[in-house]
Amino acid sequence: MEHEEFFTLMMDALDGELAENGKQDLESHLRACPECAREWQVLLAIDKLFRHAPALSPAAGFTQRTIARLPNRRAQMWAISAIYGLVLFSGLIPVLIGILAISKLEPILRQPPLVQSVLQSVQTTVQVVGTIMAALLNSAGEVILKQPALIGWLLVMVGIVFLWGGVYRQLSSVSVSPNS
């Protein structure tokens, strides 16, 4: 905990926000602690590097070239609409086949012993699936408890996806004008 306090003092010193008594405390600690003194030297070198590095700007025409490479929005919307239509149609076909099968099998399904056996089969299947899902979730929970870094990596990956999604939205919302 003591080193964290001095690390905070180092950050304040780099920002120019350290009071005089804090400077004295930091200097005395740096003389006494070689590890913190090395850390301070590294921080000073990084600070110097950032302060003296030239500011980079994108090449001329970067925005226009980037926007030109983005896919055509109308073609994208047409393709997505076609895919959604196909998915909707392919989802309706099994429903229609199911309705046709039920209407043809209605006399058989009206027999009580057959309905009871089918319901028992469905109940057994649901219980088996529930047991399997519980086992899968329990084992996933055990893995997460043993390897908590997995959650961290998952959150990092989700954050990266959201970050680049925002970058894409920003780039796609910029209008291209011939004078810019």
PDB file of C-alpha atoms in Angstrom:
ATOM      1  CA  MET A   1       0.000   0.000   0.000  1.00  0.00           C
ATOM      2  CA  GLU A   2       2.897   2.337   0.733  1.00  0.00           C
ATOM      3  CA  HIS A   3       4.229   2.019  -2.826  1.00  0.00           C
ATOM      4  CA  GLU A   4       0.803   2.752  -4.297  1.00  0.00           C
ATOM      5  CA  GLU A   5       0.707   6.016  -2.364  1.00  0.00           C
ATOM      6  CA  PHE A   6       4.078   7.014  -3.811  1.00  0.00           C
ATOM      7  CA  PHE A   7       3.008   5.939  -7.277  1.00  0.00           C
ATOM      8  CA  THR A   8       0.100   8.382  -6.937  1.00  0.00           C
ATOM      9  CA  LEU A   9       2.586  11.065  -5.883  1.00  0.00           C
ATOM     10  CA  MET A  10       4.653  10.275  -9.005  1.00  0.00           C
ATOM     11  CA  MET A  11       1.594  10.735 -11.219  1.00  0.00           C
ATOM     12  CA  ASP A  12       0.796  14.048  -9.517  1.00  0.00           C
ATOM     13  CA  ALA A  13       4.415  15.185  -9.979  1.00  0.00           C
ATOM     14  CA  LEU A  14       4.274  14.368 -13.702  1.00  0.00           C
ATOM     15  CA  ASP A  15       1.054  16.365 -13.988  1.00  0.00           C
ATOM     16  CA  GLY A  16       2.618  19.285 -12.096  1.00  0.00           C
ATOM     17  CA  GLU A  17       0.024  19.041  -9.329  1.00  0.00           C
ATOM     18  CA  LEU A  18       2.260  17.927  -6.465  1.00  0.00           C
ATOM     19  CA  ALA A  19       2.536  20.212  -3.429  1.00  0.00           C
ATOM     20  CA  GLU A  20       5.947  21.080  -1.953  1.00  0.00           C
ATOM     21  CA  ASN A  21       5.622  18.726   1.038  1.00  0.00           C
ATOM     22  CA  GLY A  22       4.596  15.931  -1.384  1.00  0.00           C
ATOM     23  CA  LYS A  23       7.706  16.587  -3.468  1.00  0.00           C
ATOM     24  CA  GLN A  24       9.876  16.223  -0.388  1.00  0.00           C
ATOM     25  CA  ASP A  25       8.133  12.985   0.627  1.00  0.00           C
ATOM     26  CA  LEU A  26       8.514  11.592  -2.888  1.00  0.00           C
ATOM     27  CA  GLU A  27      12.209  12.521  -3.132  1.00  0.00           C
ATOM     28  CA  SER A  28      13.025  10.953   0.234  1.00  0.00           C
ATOM     29  CA  HIS A  29      11.163   7.771  -0.711  1.00  0.00           C
ATOM     30  CA  LEU A  30      12.921   7.565  -4.092  1.00  0.00           C
ATOM     31  CA  ARG A  31      16.302   7.784  -2.333  1.00  0.00           C
ATOM     32  CA  ALA A  32      15.295   4.977   0.032  1.00  0.00           C
ATOM     33  CA  CYS A  33      13.504   2.653  -2.441  1.00  0.00           C
ATOM     34  CA  PRO A  34      15.471   1.593  -5.547  1.00  0.00           C
ATOM     35  CA  GLU A  35      12.431  -0.123  -7.057  1.00  0.00           C
ATOM     36  CA  CYS A  36      10.378   3.076  -6.968  1.00  0.00           C
ATOM     37  CA  ALA A  37      13.391   5.078  -8.200  1.00  0.00           C
ATOM     38  CA  ARG A  38      13.605   2.829 -11.295  1.00  0.00           C
ATOM     39  CA  GLU A  39       9.864   3.217 -11.819  1.00  0.00           C
ATOM     40  CA  TRP A  40      10.212   7.010 -11.533  1.00  0.00           C
ATOM     41  CA  GLN A  41      13.013   7.031 -14.136  1.00  0.00           C
ATOM     42  CA  VAL A  42      10.879   4.978 -16.524  1.00  0.00           C
ATOM     43  CA  LEU A  43       7.908   7.293 -16.006  1.00  0.00           C
ATOM     44  CA  LEU A  44      10.091  10.348 -16.645  1.00  0.00           C
ATOM     45  CA  ALA A  45      11.435   8.785 -19.859  1.00  0.00           C
ATOM     46  CA  ILE A  46       7.939   7.977 -21.095  1.00  0.00           C
ATOM     47  CA  ASP A  47       6.718  11.455 -20.201  1.00  0.00           C
ATOM     48  CA  LYS A  48       9.639  13.020 -22.067  1.00  0.00           C
ATOM     49  CA  LEU A  49       8.976  10.799 -25.077  1.00  0.00           C
ATOM     50  CA  PHE A  50       5.331  11.835 -25.227  1.00  0.00           C
ATOM     51  CA  ARG A  51       6.053  15.521 -24.734  1.00  0.00           C
ATOM     52  CA  HIS A  52       8.708  15.670 -27.476  1.00  0.00           C
ATOM     53  CA  ALA A  53       7.143  13.328 -30.021  1.00  0.00           C
ATOM     54  CA  PRO A  54       5.689  15.106 -33.057  1.00  0.00           C
ATOM     55  CA  ALA A  55       1.934  15.076 -33.417  1.00  0.00           C
ATOM     56  CA  LEU A  56       0.893  12.789 -36.248  1.00  0.00           C
ATOM     57  CA  SER A  57      -1.880  13.651 -38.627  1.00  0.00           C
ATOM     58  CA  PRO A  58      -3.462  11.388 -41.222  1.00  0.00           C
ATOM     59  CA  ALA A  59      -2.337  11.565 -44.822  1.00  0.00           C
ATOM     60  CA  ALA A  60      -4.143  13.858 -47.228  1.00  0.00           C
ATOM     61  CA  GLY A  61      -7.313  12.269 -48.536  1.00  0.00           C
ATOM     62  CA  PHE A  62      -7.394   9.603 -45.811  1.00  0.00           C
ATOM     63  CA  THR A  63     -11.044  10.297 -44.970  1.00  0.00           C
ATOM     64  CA  GLN A  64     -12.184  10.160 -48.603  1.00  0.00           C
ATOM     65  CA  ARG A  65     -10.289   6.911 -49.270  1.00  0.00           C
ATOM     66  CA  THR A  66     -11.663   5.313 -46.119  1.00  0.00           C
ATOM     67  CA  ILE A  67     -15.252   6.334 -46.848  1.00  0.00           C
ATOM     68  CA  ALA A  68     -14.902   5.171 -50.473  1.00  0.00           C
ATOM     69  CA  ARG A  69     -13.906   1.687 -49.271  1.00  0.00           C
ATOM     70  CA  LEU A  70     -17.013   1.315 -47.118  1.00  0.00           C
ATOM     71  CA  PRO A  71     -19.723  -0.894 -48.635  1.00  0.00           C
ATOM     72  CA  ASN A  72     -22.621   0.660 -50.515  1.00  0.00           C
ATOM     73  CA  ARG A  73     -25.405   1.252 -47.982  1.00  0.00           C
ATOM     74  CA  ARG A  74     -28.283   0.611 -50.419  1.00  0.00           C
ATOM     75  CA  ALA A  75     -26.802  -2.653 -51.641  1.00  0.00           C
ATOM     76  CA  GLN A  76     -26.231  -3.677 -48.041  1.00  0.00           C
ATOM     77  CA  MET A  77     -29.840  -2.933 -47.113  1.00  0.00           C
ATOM     78  CA  TRP A  78     -31.126  -4.853 -50.165  1.00  0.00           C
ATOM     79  CA  ALA A  79     -28.965  -7.879 -49.306  1.00  0.00           C
ATOM     80  CA  ILE A  80     -30.033  -7.806 -45.650  1.00  0.00           C
ATOM     81  CA  SER A  81     -33.698  -7.539 -46.683  1.00  0.00           C
ATOM     82  CA  ALA A  82     -33.293 -10.493 -49.035  1.00  0.00           C
ATOM     83  CA  ILE A  83     -31.651 -12.564 -46.299  1.00  0.00           C
ATOM     84  CA  TYR A  84     -34.391 -11.672 -43.807  1.00  0.00           C
ATOM     85  CA  GLY A  85     -37.049 -12.578 -46.383  1.00  0.00           C
ATOM     86  CA  LEU A  86     -35.355 -15.916 -47.021  1.00  0.00           C
ATOM     87  CA  VAL A  87     -35.096 -16.619 -43.295  1.00  0.00           C
ATOM     88  CA  LEU A  88     -38.764 -15.686 -42.801  1.00  0.00           C
ATOM     89  CA  PHE A  89     -39.852 -17.907 -45.690  1.00  0.00           C
ATOM     90  CA  SER A  90     -37.686 -20.827 -44.546  1.00  0.00           C
ATOM     91  CA  GLY A  91     -39.163 -20.454 -41.063  1.00  0.00           C
ATOM     92  CA  LEU A  92     -42.729 -20.563 -42.398  1.00  0.00           C
ATOM     93  CA  ILE A  93     -42.239 -23.790 -44.353  1.00  0.00           C
ATOM     94  CA  PRO A  94     -41.720 -25.992 -41.251  1.00  0.00           C
ATOM     95  CA  VAL A  95     -44.737 -24.360 -39.580  1.00  0.00           C
ATOM     96  CA  LEU A  96     -46.931 -25.092 -42.613  1.00  0.00           C
ATOM     97  CA  ILE A  97     -45.663 -28.696 -42.767  1.00  0.00           C
ATOM     98  CA  GLY A  98     -46.422 -29.068 -39.050  1.00  0.00           C
ATOM     99  CA  ILE A  99     -49.979 -27.788 -39.504  1.00  0.00           C
ATOM    100  CA  LEU A 100     -50.504 -30.153 -42.445  1.00  0.00           C
ATOM    101  CA  ALA A 101     -49.132 -33.106 -40.456  1.00  0.00           C
ATOM    102  CA  ILE A 102     -51.359 -32.320 -37.456  1.00  0.00           C
ATOM    103  CA  SER A 103     -54.444 -32.078 -39.656  1.00  0.00           C
ATOM    104  CA  LYS A 104     -53.650 -35.461 -41.267  1.00  0.00           C
ATOM    105  CA  LEU A 105     -52.757 -37.134 -37.951  1.00  0.00           C
ATOM    106  CA  GLU A 106     -55.681 -35.691 -35.978  1.00  0.00           C
ATOM    107  CA  PRO A 107     -57.686 -38.972 -35.805  1.00  0.00           C
ATOM    108  CA  ILE A 108     -54.659 -40.802 -34.380  1.00  0.00           C
ATOM    109  CA  LEU A 109     -53.919 -38.062 -31.850  1.00  0.00           C
ATOM    110  CA  ARG A 110     -57.475 -38.239 -30.473  1.00  0.00           C
ATOM    111  CA  GLN A 111     -56.754 -41.611 -28.842  1.00  0.00           C
ATOM    112  CA  PRO A 112     -56.086 -41.001 -25.077  1.00  0.00           C
ATOM    113  CA  PRO A 113     -53.452 -43.748 -24.492  1.00  0.00           C
ATOM    114  CA  LEU A 114     -51.378 -42.506 -27.427  1.00  0.00           C
ATOM    115  CA  VAL A 115     -51.586 -38.895 -26.232  1.00  0.00           C
ATOM    116  CA  GLN A 116     -50.538 -39.971 -22.725  1.00  0.00           C
ATOM    117  CA  SER A 117     -47.521 -41.875 -24.019  1.00  0.00           C
ATOM    118  CA  VAL A 118     -46.489 -38.938 -26.207  1.00  0.00           C
ATOM    119  CA  LEU A 119     -46.825 -36.542 -23.268  1.00  0.00           C
ATOM    120  CA  GLN A 120     -44.746 -38.863 -21.079  1.00  0.00           C
ATOM    121  CA  SER A 121     -42.092 -39.032 -23.805  1.00  0.00           C
ATOM    122  CA  VAL A 122     -42.037 -35.263 -24.061  1.00  0.00           C
ATOM    123  CA  GLN A 123     -41.813 -34.948 -20.265  1.00  0.00           C
ATOM    124  CA  THR A 124     -38.904 -37.429 -20.132  1.00  0.00           C
ATOM    125  CA  THR A 125     -37.142 -35.604 -22.969  1.00  0.00           C
ATOM    126  CA  VAL A 126     -37.558 -32.271 -21.209  1.00  0.00           C
ATOM    127  CA  GLN A 127     -36.165 -33.737 -17.987  1.00  0.00           C
ATOM    128  CA  VAL A 128     -33.154 -35.198 -19.810  1.00  0.00           C
ATOM    129  CA  VAL A 129     -32.480 -31.911 -21.607  1.00  0.00           C
ATOM    130  CA  GLY A 130     -32.844 -30.042 -18.305  1.00  0.00           C
ATOM    131  CA  THR A 131     -30.356 -32.385 -16.625  1.00  0.00           C
ATOM    132  CA  ILE A 132     -27.890 -31.955 -19.471  1.00  0.00           C
ATOM    133  CA  MET A 133     -28.244 -28.154 -19.408  1.00  0.00           C
ATOM    134  CA  ALA A 134     -27.784 -28.097 -15.626  1.00  0.00           C
ATOM    135  CA  ALA A 135     -24.642 -30.216 -15.934  1.00  0.00           C
ATOM    136  CA  LEU A 136     -23.282 -27.945 -18.685  1.00  0.00           C
ATOM    137  CA  LEU A 137     -23.987 -24.800 -16.689  1.00  0.00           C
ATOM    138  CA  ASN A 138     -22.475 -26.300 -13.529  1.00  0.00           C
ATOM    139  CA  SER A 139     -19.299 -27.294 -15.352  1.00  0.00           C
ATOM    140  CA  ALA A 140     -19.102 -23.867 -16.997  1.00  0.00           C
ATOM    141  CA  GLY A 141     -19.489 -22.295 -13.549  1.00  0.00           C
ATOM    142  CA  GLU A 142     -16.710 -24.466 -12.166  1.00  0.00           C
ATOM    143  CA  VAL A 143     -14.400 -23.496 -15.041  1.00  0.00           C
ATOM    144  CA  ILE A 144     -15.152 -19.827 -14.450  1.00  0.00           C
ATOM    145  CA  LEU A 145     -14.509 -20.196 -10.716  1.00  0.00           C
ATOM    146  CA  LYS A 146     -11.196 -21.932 -11.389  1.00  0.00           C
ATOM    147  CA  GLN A 147     -10.194 -19.531 -14.190  1.00  0.00           C
ATOM    148  CA  PRO A 148     -11.656 -16.070 -13.426  1.00  0.00           C
ATOM    149  CA  ALA A 149      -9.458 -14.573 -16.140  1.00  0.00           C
ATOM    150  CA  LEU A 150     -11.880 -16.067 -18.688  1.00  0.00           C
ATOM    151  CA  ILE A 151     -14.520 -13.534 -17.643  1.00  0.00           C
ATOM    152  CA  GLY A 152     -11.970 -10.759 -17.997  1.00  0.00           C
ATOM    153  CA  TRP A 153     -11.014 -11.888 -21.499  1.00  0.00           C
ATOM    154  CA  LEU A 154     -14.664 -12.193 -22.433  1.00  0.00           C
ATOM    155  CA  LEU A 155     -15.353  -8.655 -21.217  1.00  0.00           C
ATOM    156  CA  VAL A 156     -12.299  -7.369 -23.095  1.00  0.00           C
ATOM    157  CA  MET A 157     -13.472  -9.031 -26.316  1.00  0.00           C
ATOM    158  CA  VAL A 158     -16.991  -7.640 -25.904  1.00  0.00           C
ATOM    159  CA  GLY A 159     -15.525  -4.187 -25.249  1.00  0.00           C
ATOM    160  CA  ILE A 160     -13.419  -4.403 -28.408  1.00  0.00           C
ATOM    161  CA  VAL A 161     -16.461  -5.394 -30.460  1.00  0.00           C
ATOM    162  CA  PHE A 162     -18.456  -2.449 -29.105  1.00  0.00           C
ATOM    163  CA  LEU A 163     -15.514  -0.080 -29.608  1.00  0.00           C
ATOM    164  CA  TRP A 164     -15.042  -1.017 -33.267  1.00  0.00           C
ATOM    165  CA  GLY A 165     -18.792  -0.991 -33.793  1.00  0.00           C
ATOM    166  CA  GLY A 166     -18.803   2.624 -32.610  1.00  0.00           C
ATOM    167  CA  VAL A 167     -15.845   3.470 -34.854  1.00  0.00           C
ATOM    168  CA  TYR A 168     -17.660   1.913 -37.814  1.00  0.00           C
ATOM    169  CA  ARG A 169     -20.843   3.860 -37.024  1.00  0.00           C
ATOM    170  CA  GLN A 170     -18.859   7.093 -36.772  1.00  0.00           C
ATOM    171  CA  LEU A 171     -17.088   6.455 -40.064  1.00  0.00           C
ATOM    172  CA  SER A 172     -20.257   5.413 -41.862  1.00  0.00           C
ATOM    173  CA  SER A 173     -22.149   8.491 -40.644  1.00  0.00           C
ATOM    174  CA  VAL A 174     -19.552  10.924 -42.014  1.00  0.00           C
ATOM    175  CA  SER A 175     -20.690  12.316 -45.341  1.00  0.00           C
ATOM    176  CA  VAL A 176     -18.138  12.536 -48.116  1.00  0.00           C
ATOM    177  CA  SER A 177     -17.883  15.934 -49.760  1.00  0.00           C
ATOM    178  CA  PRO A 178     -15.545  16.601 -52.729  1.00  0.00           C
ATOM    179  CA  ASN A 179     -13.871  19.602 -51.001  1.00  0.00           C
ATOM    180  CA  SER A 180     -12.782  17.802 -47.811  1.00  0.00           C
TER     181      SER A 180
END
